[in-house]
Coordinates of C-alpha atoms and ligand atoms in Angstrom, one line a residue:
M9 CA 0.0 0.0 0.0
T10 CA 1.7 3.2 -1.1
I11 CA -0.8 5.8 0.1
K12 CA -0.9 6.4 3.8
I13 CA -4.1 7.9 5.1
K14 CA -4.0 10.0 8.2
L15 CA -7.1 10.9 10.1
Y16 CA -7.8 13.1 13.1
N17 CA -9.3 10.8 15.8
T18 CA -11.6 12.5 18.2
L19 CA -11.0 9.7 20.6
T20 CA -7.2 10.4 21.0
R21 CA -7.4 14.1 19.9
K22 CA -4.6 13.3 17.5
K23 CA -4.0 12.9 13.8
E24 CA -3.1 9.2 13.4
E25 CA -2.1 6.9 10.6
F26 CA -5.2 4.9 9.5
L27 CA -4.6 1.2 9.8
P28 CA -7.7 -0.8 9.0
I29 CA -8.6 -3.9 10.9
D30 CA -9.0 -5.8 7.6
A31 CA -7.7 -4.1 4.4
N32 CA -10.0 -6.4 2.4
N33 CA -13.1 -4.9 4.2
V34 CA -12.6 -1.4 5.5
R35 CA -15.7 -0.6 7.6
M36 CA -17.3 2.8 8.3
Y37 CA -20.5 3.8 10.0
V38 CA -22.0 7.3 9.8
C39 CA -25.1 8.4 11.7
G40 CA -27.8 9.2 9.2
P41 CA -30.8 11.5 9.2
T42 CA -33.8 11.3 11.5
V43 CA -36.5 11.4 8.9
Y44 CA -39.1 13.9 10.2
D45 CA -38.3 16.9 8.0
Y46 CA -36.4 17.7 4.8
A47 CA -32.7 17.9 5.3
H48 CA -31.0 21.3 5.6
I49 CA -27.6 22.3 4.4
G50 CA -26.1 21.5 7.8
N51 CA -27.2 17.9 7.3
A52 CA -25.6 18.1 3.8
R53 CA -22.2 18.5 5.4
P54 CA -21.6 15.1 6.9
A55 CA -23.2 13.5 3.9
I56 CA -20.6 15.2 1.6
V57 CA -17.6 14.9 4.0
F58 CA -18.1 11.2 4.6
D59 CA -18.8 10.6 0.9
V60 CA -15.4 12.0 0.3
V61 CA -13.9 9.7 2.9
F62 CA -15.7 6.7 1.3
R63 CA -14.4 7.7 -2.1
L64 CA -10.8 8.0 -0.8
L65 CA -11.0 4.6 1.0
R66 CA -12.4 3.0 -2.2
H67 CA -9.6 4.5 -4.2
V68 CA -6.9 3.3 -1.8
Y69 CA -8.3 -0.1 -0.8
G70 CA -10.4 -0.9 -3.9
E71 CA -14.1 -0.4 -4.6
N72 CA -15.1 -3.8 -3.4
H73 CA -13.1 -3.6 -0.2
V74 CA -15.0 -0.8 1.7
T75 CA -18.3 -1.1 3.5
Y76 CA -20.1 2.1 4.3
V77 CA -23.2 2.1 6.4
R78 CA -25.4 5.2 6.9
N79 CA -28.6 4.6 8.7
I80 CA -32.1 6.0 8.6
T81 CA -33.6 6.8 12.0
D82 CA -37.3 6.2 11.4
V83 CA -38.4 5.9 15.0
D84 CA -38.2 9.0 17.1
D85 CA -40.5 11.2 19.1
K86 CA -39.9 14.1 16.7
I87 CA -41.3 11.9 13.9
N88 CA -44.4 11.2 16.0
A89 CA -45.0 14.8 16.7
R90 CA -44.6 15.8 13.0
A91 CA -46.9 13.0 11.9
A92 CA -49.6 14.1 14.3
R93 CA -49.3 17.7 13.2
D94 CA -49.2 17.1 9.4
Y95 CA -51.8 14.2 9.1
P96 CA -54.3 14.7 12.0
E97 CA -56.9 12.8 9.9
L98 CA -54.8 9.6 9.9
A99 CA -54.1 7.0 12.6
L100 CA -50.7 7.8 14.0
N101 CA -49.0 4.8 12.6
D102 CA -50.2 5.6 9.1
A103 CA -49.2 9.2 9.5
I104 CA -45.7 8.2 10.7
K105 CA -45.3 6.0 7.6
K106 CA -46.3 8.9 5.4
V107 CA -43.8 11.2 7.0
T108 CA -40.9 8.8 7.0
E109 CA -41.4 7.6 3.5
K110 CA -41.8 11.1 2.1
T111 CA -38.7 12.4 4.0
T112 CA -36.5 9.4 3.1
K113 CA -37.4 9.8 -0.6
Q114 CA -36.5 13.4 -0.5
Y115 CA -33.2 12.7 1.4
H116 CA -32.2 10.3 -1.3
K117 CA -32.9 12.8 -4.0
D118 CA -31.0 15.5 -2.2
V119 CA -27.8 13.5 -1.5
K120 CA -27.8 12.2 -5.1
A121 CA -27.9 15.8 -6.4
L122 CA -25.0 16.6 -4.1
G123 CA -22.9 13.9 -5.9
C124 CA -22.9 11.4 -3.0
L125 CA -22.5 7.7 -3.8
E126 CA -25.0 5.4 -2.2
P127 CA -23.7 3.8 0.9
S128 CA -23.2 0.0 0.9
F129 CA -26.1 -0.4 3.4
E130 CA -28.7 2.0 4.6
P131 CA -30.5 0.2 7.4
F132 CA -33.8 1.5 8.9
A133 CA -33.9 1.4 12.7
T134 CA -37.4 -0.2 12.6
D135 CA -35.9 -3.2 10.8
H136 CA -33.5 -3.9 13.7
I137 CA -35.9 -3.9 16.8
A138 CA -35.1 -7.6 17.6
G139 CA -31.4 -6.8 17.7
M140 CA -32.1 -3.9 20.0
L141 CA -34.1 -6.1 22.4
A142 CA -31.2 -8.6 22.5
M143 CA -28.7 -5.9 23.3
I144 CA -30.9 -4.5 26.1
E145 CA -31.1 -8.0 27.6
K146 CA -27.4 -8.4 27.5
L147 CA -26.9 -5.1 29.2
I148 CA -29.3 -5.9 32.0
E149 CA -27.7 -9.3 32.4
K150 CA -24.3 -7.7 32.8
N151 CA -25.6 -5.1 35.3
H152 CA -25.1 -2.2 32.9
A153 CA -28.8 -1.5 32.7
Y154 CA -31.8 -1.4 34.9
V155 CA -35.6 -1.0 34.8
A156 CA -37.1 2.0 36.5
G157 CA -40.1 4.3 36.0
G158 CA -41.4 2.5 32.9
E159 CA -38.0 2.7 31.2
V160 CA -34.9 0.6 30.7
L161 CA -31.9 2.8 31.5
F162 CA -28.2 2.5 31.0
D163 CA -26.3 2.9 34.2
I164 CA -23.3 5.1 33.3
S165 CA -21.6 4.5 36.7
S166 CA -21.3 0.8 35.7
M167 CA -18.7 1.6 33.1
S168 CA -15.3 2.7 34.4
N169 CA -14.3 4.8 31.5
Y170 CA -17.6 6.3 30.5
G171 CA -17.0 9.7 29.0
A172 CA -13.7 8.8 27.3
L173 CA -14.7 10.2 23.9
S174 CA -16.1 13.5 25.1
R175 CA -13.7 13.6 28.0
R176 CA -16.4 14.3 30.5
K177 CA -16.4 12.8 34.0
I178 CA -19.5 11.4 35.6
D179 CA -19.1 13.7 38.6
E180 CA -18.9 16.8 36.4
Q181 CA -22.0 15.7 34.7
Q182 CA -23.9 15.4 37.9
A183 CA -22.6 18.6 39.4
G184 CA -23.3 20.4 36.2
A185 CA -26.7 18.9 35.5
R186 CA -29.1 21.8 35.4
I187 CA -32.1 19.6 35.1
K188 CA -33.3 18.0 38.3
V189 CA -32.3 14.4 38.4
D190 CA -35.3 12.2 37.5
A191 CA -36.2 10.4 40.7
H192 CA -36.0 7.0 39.1
K193 CA -32.5 7.5 37.7
K194 CA -29.4 6.3 39.5
N195 CA -27.2 8.9 37.8
A196 CA -28.3 12.1 36.1
G197 CA -26.5 11.0 32.9
D198 CA -28.3 7.6 32.7
F199 CA -30.0 7.4 29.3
V200 CA -32.9 5.5 27.9
L201 CA -32.5 2.2 26.1
W202 CA -36.2 1.5 26.0
K203 CA -39.3 3.4 26.9
L204 CA -42.9 2.4 27.2
S205 CA -45.3 3.6 24.5
S206 CA -48.9 4.6 25.0
E207 CA -51.5 2.7 23.1
N208 CA -51.5 5.4 20.4
E209 CA -47.7 5.6 20.0
P210 CA -45.6 3.3 17.9
G211 CA -44.4 0.4 19.9
W212 CA -43.1 -3.2 19.9
D213 CA -43.6 -5.9 22.4
S214 CA -40.8 -6.6 24.8
P215 CA -40.1 -8.2 28.2
W216 CA -40.4 -4.7 29.7
G217 CA -43.7 -3.9 28.0
R218 CA -44.8 -2.5 24.7
G219 CA -42.4 0.3 23.9
R220 CA -39.8 1.8 21.6
P221 CA -36.0 2.1 21.6
G222 CA -33.8 5.1 22.6
W223 CA -32.0 6.8 19.7
H224 CA -28.4 5.8 20.8
L225 CA -29.3 2.2 20.9
E226 CA -30.3 2.1 17.3
C227 CA -26.8 2.9 16.0
S228 CA -25.1 0.4 18.3
V229 CA -27.3 -2.3 17.0
M230 CA -27.3 -1.4 13.3
S231 CA -23.5 -1.0 13.2
E232 CA -23.0 -4.3 14.9
A233 CA -25.4 -6.1 12.6
L234 CA -23.7 -4.8 9.4
L235 CA -20.1 -4.1 10.4
G236 CA -19.4 -6.3 13.5
E237 CA -18.7 -5.5 17.1
V238 CA -15.6 -3.4 16.3
F239 CA -15.1 -1.6 13.1
D240 CA -12.7 1.1 11.6
I241 CA -14.4 4.5 11.4
H242 CA -17.4 6.0 13.0
G243 CA -18.5 9.5 11.8
G244 CA -21.0 12.2 12.3
G245 CA -21.3 15.9 13.1
L246 CA -19.5 17.5 16.0
D247 CA -22.8 17.8 18.0
L248 CA -23.0 14.0 18.1
I249 CA -19.9 13.5 20.2
F250 CA -21.9 13.9 23.3
P251 CA -24.2 12.4 24.2
H252 CA -25.0 10.3 21.1
H253 CA -21.6 8.8 20.3
E254 CA -20.5 8.6 23.9
N255 CA -23.6 6.5 24.6
E256 CA -23.2 4.3 21.5
I257 CA -19.7 3.5 22.8
A258 CA -21.1 2.7 26.3
Q259 CA -23.7 0.3 25.0
S260 CA -21.6 -1.5 22.4
C261 CA -18.5 -1.9 24.6
C262 CA -20.5 -3.0 27.6
A263 CA -22.7 -5.4 25.6
H264 CA -19.8 -7.1 23.9
D265 CA -17.1 -6.8 26.6
N266 CA -14.9 -4.8 24.3
D267 CA -12.8 -1.8 25.1
K268 CA -13.6 -0.2 21.7
M269 CA -16.5 0.2 19.3
A270 CA -14.6 1.9 16.5
N271 CA -10.9 2.7 16.1
Y272 CA -11.3 6.2 14.5
W273 CA -13.9 8.7 15.4
L274 CA -14.4 11.5 12.9
H275 CA -16.5 14.6 13.3
N276 CA -17.3 17.3 10.9
G277 CA -17.5 20.9 12.0
F278 CA -20.7 22.9 12.2
L279 CA -22.2 25.1 9.6
Q280 CA -23.7 28.5 10.3
V281 CA -25.5 30.8 7.9
E282 CA -24.2 34.3 7.5
G283 CA -22.7 34.3 11.0
Q284 CA -25.7 32.9 12.8
K285 CA -26.9 29.5 13.9
M286 CA -29.5 28.3 11.4
S287 CA -32.9 28.5 12.8
K288 CA -36.5 28.8 11.5
S289 CA -37.2 31.8 13.6
L290 CA -34.3 33.8 12.2
G291 CA -35.5 33.0 8.7
N292 CA -32.0 31.7 7.7
F293 CA -32.9 28.0 7.6
I294 CA -31.9 26.6 4.3
I295 CA -33.4 23.3 3.1
I296 CA -31.2 21.5 0.5
N297 CA -34.1 21.0 -1.8
E298 CA -35.1 24.7 -1.7
L299 CA -31.5 25.7 -2.5
L300 CA -31.5 23.4 -5.5
E301 CA -35.0 23.9 -6.8
T302 CA -36.2 27.4 -5.9
D303 CA -34.7 30.9 -6.1
K304 CA -35.3 31.6 -2.4
F305 CA -31.6 31.9 -1.7
G306 CA -29.7 34.5 -3.6
G307 CA -32.5 34.8 -6.2
K308 CA -31.5 31.7 -8.3
K309 CA -31.4 28.0 -8.2
W310 CA -28.0 26.4 -7.4
A311 CA -26.6 23.2 -8.8
G312 CA -25.7 20.3 -6.5
D313 CA -22.1 20.3 -7.5
V314 CA -21.8 24.0 -6.6
L315 CA -23.1 23.3 -3.1
R316 CA -20.8 20.4 -2.8
L317 CA -17.7 22.5 -3.7
A318 CA -18.9 25.3 -1.4
M319 CA -18.9 22.8 1.4
L320 CA -15.5 21.3 0.4
M321 CA -13.7 24.6 0.2
T322 CA -13.3 24.4 4.0
N323 CA -11.5 21.7 5.9
Y324 CA -14.0 19.4 7.3
K325 CA -13.3 20.0 11.0
E326 CA -13.6 23.8 10.7
P327 CA -16.8 25.7 11.0
I328 CA -18.4 27.0 7.8
D329 CA -20.0 30.3 7.5
F330 CA -22.4 29.8 4.6
S331 CA -23.5 32.7 2.3
V332 CA -24.5 33.5 -1.2
A333 CA -21.1 34.9 -1.8
R334 CA -19.6 31.5 -1.0
L335 CA -21.9 29.8 -3.5
E336 CA -21.0 32.5 -6.1
E337 CA -17.4 31.8 -5.6
A338 CA -17.8 28.0 -5.8
Q339 CA -19.8 28.4 -9.0
K340 CA -17.2 30.6 -10.6
I341 CA -14.4 28.2 -9.7
L342 CA -16.2 25.1 -10.9
T343 CA -17.2 26.8 -14.2
K344 CA -13.6 27.7 -14.7
W345 CA -12.4 24.2 -14.0
K346 CA -14.9 22.6 -16.3
E347 CA -14.2 25.0 -19.1
K348 CA -10.5 24.3 -18.7
I349 CA -11.1 20.5 -18.9
L350 CA -12.7 21.1 -22.3
N351 CA -10.1 23.7 -23.5
L352 CA -7.3 21.4 -22.6
G353 CA -8.6 18.9 -25.1
L354 CA -10.8 16.3 -23.3
V355 CA -13.7 15.3 -25.5
F356 CA -16.7 13.7 -23.8
E357 CA -17.9 11.4 -26.5
E358 CA -19.0 7.8 -25.8
K359 CA -16.0 6.3 -27.7
N360 CA -13.8 8.0 -25.1
R361 CA -15.8 7.1 -22.0
Q362 CA -13.7 4.2 -20.8
E363 CA -10.5 6.0 -21.2
I364 CA -11.7 9.2 -19.5
E365 CA -13.4 7.4 -16.6
A366 CA -10.1 5.6 -15.9
L367 CA -8.3 8.9 -15.4
G368 CA -7.0 9.1 -11.9
P369 CA -6.2 12.0 -9.6
C370 CA -2.9 13.8 -9.3
S371 CA -0.7 12.0 -6.8
K372 CA -0.1 15.3 -5.0
L373 CA -3.8 15.9 -4.6
L374 CA -4.2 12.4 -3.4
A375 CA -1.5 13.0 -0.8
A376 CA -3.3 16.1 0.4
L377 CA -6.6 14.4 0.6
A378 CA -5.1 11.4 2.5
N379 CA -3.7 13.9 5.0
D380 CA -6.9 14.2 7.0
L381 CA -8.7 15.6 4.0
D382 CA -6.6 18.7 3.7
M383 CA -8.9 20.5 1.4
S384 CA -6.7 23.7 1.1
G385 CA -4.0 21.5 -0.3
V386 CA -6.5 19.8 -2.6
I387 CA -8.0 23.0 -3.9
S388 CA -4.6 24.6 -4.6
N389 CA -3.6 21.5 -6.5
L390 CA -6.7 21.8 -8.6
H391 CA -6.0 25.5 -9.3
R392 CA -2.4 24.5 -10.3
H393 CA -3.7 22.0 -13.0
A394 CA -6.3 24.5 -14.1
S395 CA -3.6 27.0 -14.9
G396 CA -1.6 24.4 -16.9
K397 CA -1.4 24.3 -20.6
K398 CA -1.1 20.6 -21.4
L399 CA -3.6 17.8 -22.1
H400 CA -2.0 16.1 -19.1
N401 CA -3.2 19.0 -16.9
G402 CA -6.8 18.5 -18.2
G403 CA -6.6 14.8 -17.5
R404 CA -5.4 15.3 -14.0
L405 CA -7.9 18.0 -13.3
F406 CA -10.7 15.8 -14.5
G407 CA -9.3 12.7 -12.7
S408 CA -9.0 14.6 -9.4
L409 CA -12.5 16.2 -9.6
Q410 CA -13.9 12.8 -10.5
L411 CA -12.4 11.3 -7.3
L412 CA -13.9 14.2 -5.3
G413 CA -17.3 13.6 -6.8
L414 CA -17.4 17.0 -8.4
V415 CA -17.6 15.8 -12.0
S416 CA -18.3 12.6 -13.9
F417 CA -18.1 11.6 -17.5
D418 CA -21.8 12.1 -17.8
S419 CA -21.9 15.5 -16.1
M420 CA -19.1 16.8 -18.3
K421 CA -20.8 15.4 -21.4
E422 CA -23.9 17.3 -20.5
W423 CA -21.8 20.4 -19.8
Q424 CA -20.0 20.1 -23.1
S425 CA -23.2 19.8 -25.1
A426 CA -24.8 22.7 -23.3
N427 CA -21.7 24.7 -24.0
D428 CA -21.7 23.7 -27.7
K429 CA -25.3 24.8 -28.0
Q430 CA -24.5 28.1 -26.3
D431 CA -21.6 28.7 -28.5
E432 CA -23.7 28.1 -31.6
N433 CA -26.4 30.4 -30.4
V434 CA -24.2 33.2 -29.6
D435 CA -22.2 32.9 -32.8
I436 CA -25.2 32.6 -35.1
A437 CA -27.0 35.5 -33.5
Y438 CA -23.9 37.6 -33.8
I439 CA -23.2 36.7 -37.4
E440 CA -26.8 37.4 -38.5
Q441 CA -26.8 40.7 -36.8
Q442 CA -23.5 41.7 -38.5
I443 CA -24.9 40.5 -41.9
S444 CA -28.0 42.7 -41.5
L445 CA -25.9 45.7 -40.5
R446 CA -23.8 45.1 -43.6
L447 CA -26.8 44.9 -45.8
K448 CA -28.0 48.2 -44.4
A449 CA -24.6 49.8 -45.0
L450 CA -24.7 48.5 -48.6
K451 CA -28.2 50.0 -49.1
E452 CA -26.9 53.3 -47.8
K453 CA -23.8 53.0 -50.0
D454 CA -21.6 53.1 -47.0
W455 CA -19.0 50.8 -48.7
A456 CA -16.3 51.4 -46.0
K457 CA -18.6 50.2 -43.3
A458 CA -19.7 47.2 -45.3
D459 CA -16.1 46.2 -46.0
E460 CA -15.2 46.6 -42.3
I461 CA -17.9 44.2 -41.3
R462 CA -16.9 41.7 -44.0
N463 CA -13.3 41.8 -42.9
D464 CA -14.1 41.6 -39.3
L465 CA -16.1 38.4 -39.8
A466 CA -13.3 37.1 -42.0
T467 CA -10.9 37.3 -39.1
K468 CA -13.3 35.2 -37.2
G469 CA -13.2 32.5 -39.9
I470 CA -16.6 33.4 -41.5
S471 CA -16.8 34.2 -45.2
L472 CA -19.8 35.9 -46.8
K473 CA -21.3 35.2 -50.2
D474 CA -23.7 37.7 -51.8
S475 CA -26.4 36.8 -54.3
K476 CA -29.7 38.1 -55.6
E477 CA -33.1 36.8 -54.6
E478 CA -34.6 35.5 -57.9
K479 CA -38.1 37.1 -57.6
T480 CA -37.4 40.4 -55.9
G481 CA -33.8 41.0 -57.1
E482 CA -33.0 41.9 -53.5
R483 CA -29.4 41.2 -52.3
I484 CA -29.1 38.3 -49.9
T485 CA -26.0 37.2 -48.1
K486 CA -25.1 33.7 -47.0
W487 CA -22.3 32.8 -44.7
E488 CA -20.1 29.8 -44.1
L489 CA -17.2 28.8 -41.9
K490 CA -13.9 28.8 -43.8
S491 CA -12.2 25.5 -43.5
G492 CA -8.6 25.4 -42.2
Ligands
AMP8 P1 -29.8 15.1 12.6 O1 -30.8 14.6 11.6 O2 -30.1 16.4 13.3 O3 -29.4 14.0 13.6 O4 -28.4 15.4 11.8 C1 -27.9 14.5 10.9 C2 -26.4 14.8 10.7 O5 -26.2 16.2 10.4 C3 -25.6 14.7 12.0 O6 -24.4 14.1 11.7 C4 -25.4 16.1 12.5 O7 -24.3 16.2 13.3 C5 -25.3 16.8 11.2 N1 -25.6 18.3 11.4 C6 -26.8 18.8 11.8 N2 -26.8 20.2 11.8 C7 -25.5 20.5 11.3 C8 -24.9 21.8 11.0 N3 -25.5 22.9 11.2 N4 -23.6 21.7 10.5 C9 -23.0 20.5 10.3 N5 -23.5 19.4 10.6 C10 -24.8 19.3 11.0
ZN9 ZN1 -25.6 7.3 15.6

């Protein structure tokens, strides 16, 4: 293996060399969306960042040697509330189905438009209830969980190194807890594994009564089912470090008697909009779909690849301040790069597909990407190739952008044909306008002006041929492109 990948591991707070457990099956889990509402551009960030990690791993270890799991959380109290609000005429279960199906469908559409590959598996939490019940039983059996107040709770004091990921101590949590400790909890930080459902709420039968799982449990069970007890990378946004990921670790390690759940914990930084936290009340809440399909943001629709680049222009751990200016900049850069790929001689015709799709990234760009996704290094490498003059530069530019999911053969083919059409339109309109100006000059016996137009078009490779309309005897002018 020639390319060394380095990743910043939240667990150790260090950049470390990435060494997979099994290079034949590199395994990554990323917490996916809770499907109660359309995804906003903050949610787009982990989808894009971990898609780039997935693409890098596939490049280094081989397409068939990486397993990427991103779940769908389709059981959650936020979903119940939204379903009751939006479909009051339906039974709650039917309303929930409507909300989760509609939201999941839209999410798939959004991430596809952002250039994200499909993950290897996309489990739904509700398909893994049996596994959740089994994990709770194990945790109770091993004295890591207890039943109290109609809930099954995880006892955080039962785990000696609870808090290792977020570096919080149990004592600190109790001292700092603002909320009054629920009377039935042993520790303020004890969290729900299972809670009882009312007759109306979604629920599954269990030894502790009809109920539903806690959010953290879902990811512990789905990751184990698809990736095993211990896997390589676990990812998500910064806000998930505590309590979500901390509690996933607690459940998985205690259930399986392991000291680890995943070896590398990666977290993307947060995104704000024009200096402020995104929120509905501030009116700066941007839904991905609205950005792509309406002109609500900056007065025009934005393409998915532009949003993707706007996101990738910042290193993944840093915060992003999102703005129209940022989108404008990304659009300008991307347009320049695409034009350059064409100008440097790549021709997107079917007969060239295989050869073009096989183009790989520049090795220096790959080294920057493998260095904890150093996007500033990546972007400057792209600019370097875009200012080159050789076909080789075009090939590297395309190969690198292809690896990053910013272009594909098909997207460039579409771009090329749109470009060709535009060129034709502009040219034809211009030529015809010049011809009619010349005809007018000839009528007015302004020979100098007529010659000037003819000569000017000639320098652009267009020759004019005058003739007479048979019936009217009026002068007509035809044009053609001079060959050579
Ligand atoms: P949620 O559906 O809220 O659980 O979020 C899904 C994913 O999006 C999680 O990985 C979150 O950490 C991430 N996320 C949510 N809001 C933002 C934001 N403003 N910036 C970056 N990531 C976010
Ligand atoms: Zn999770």
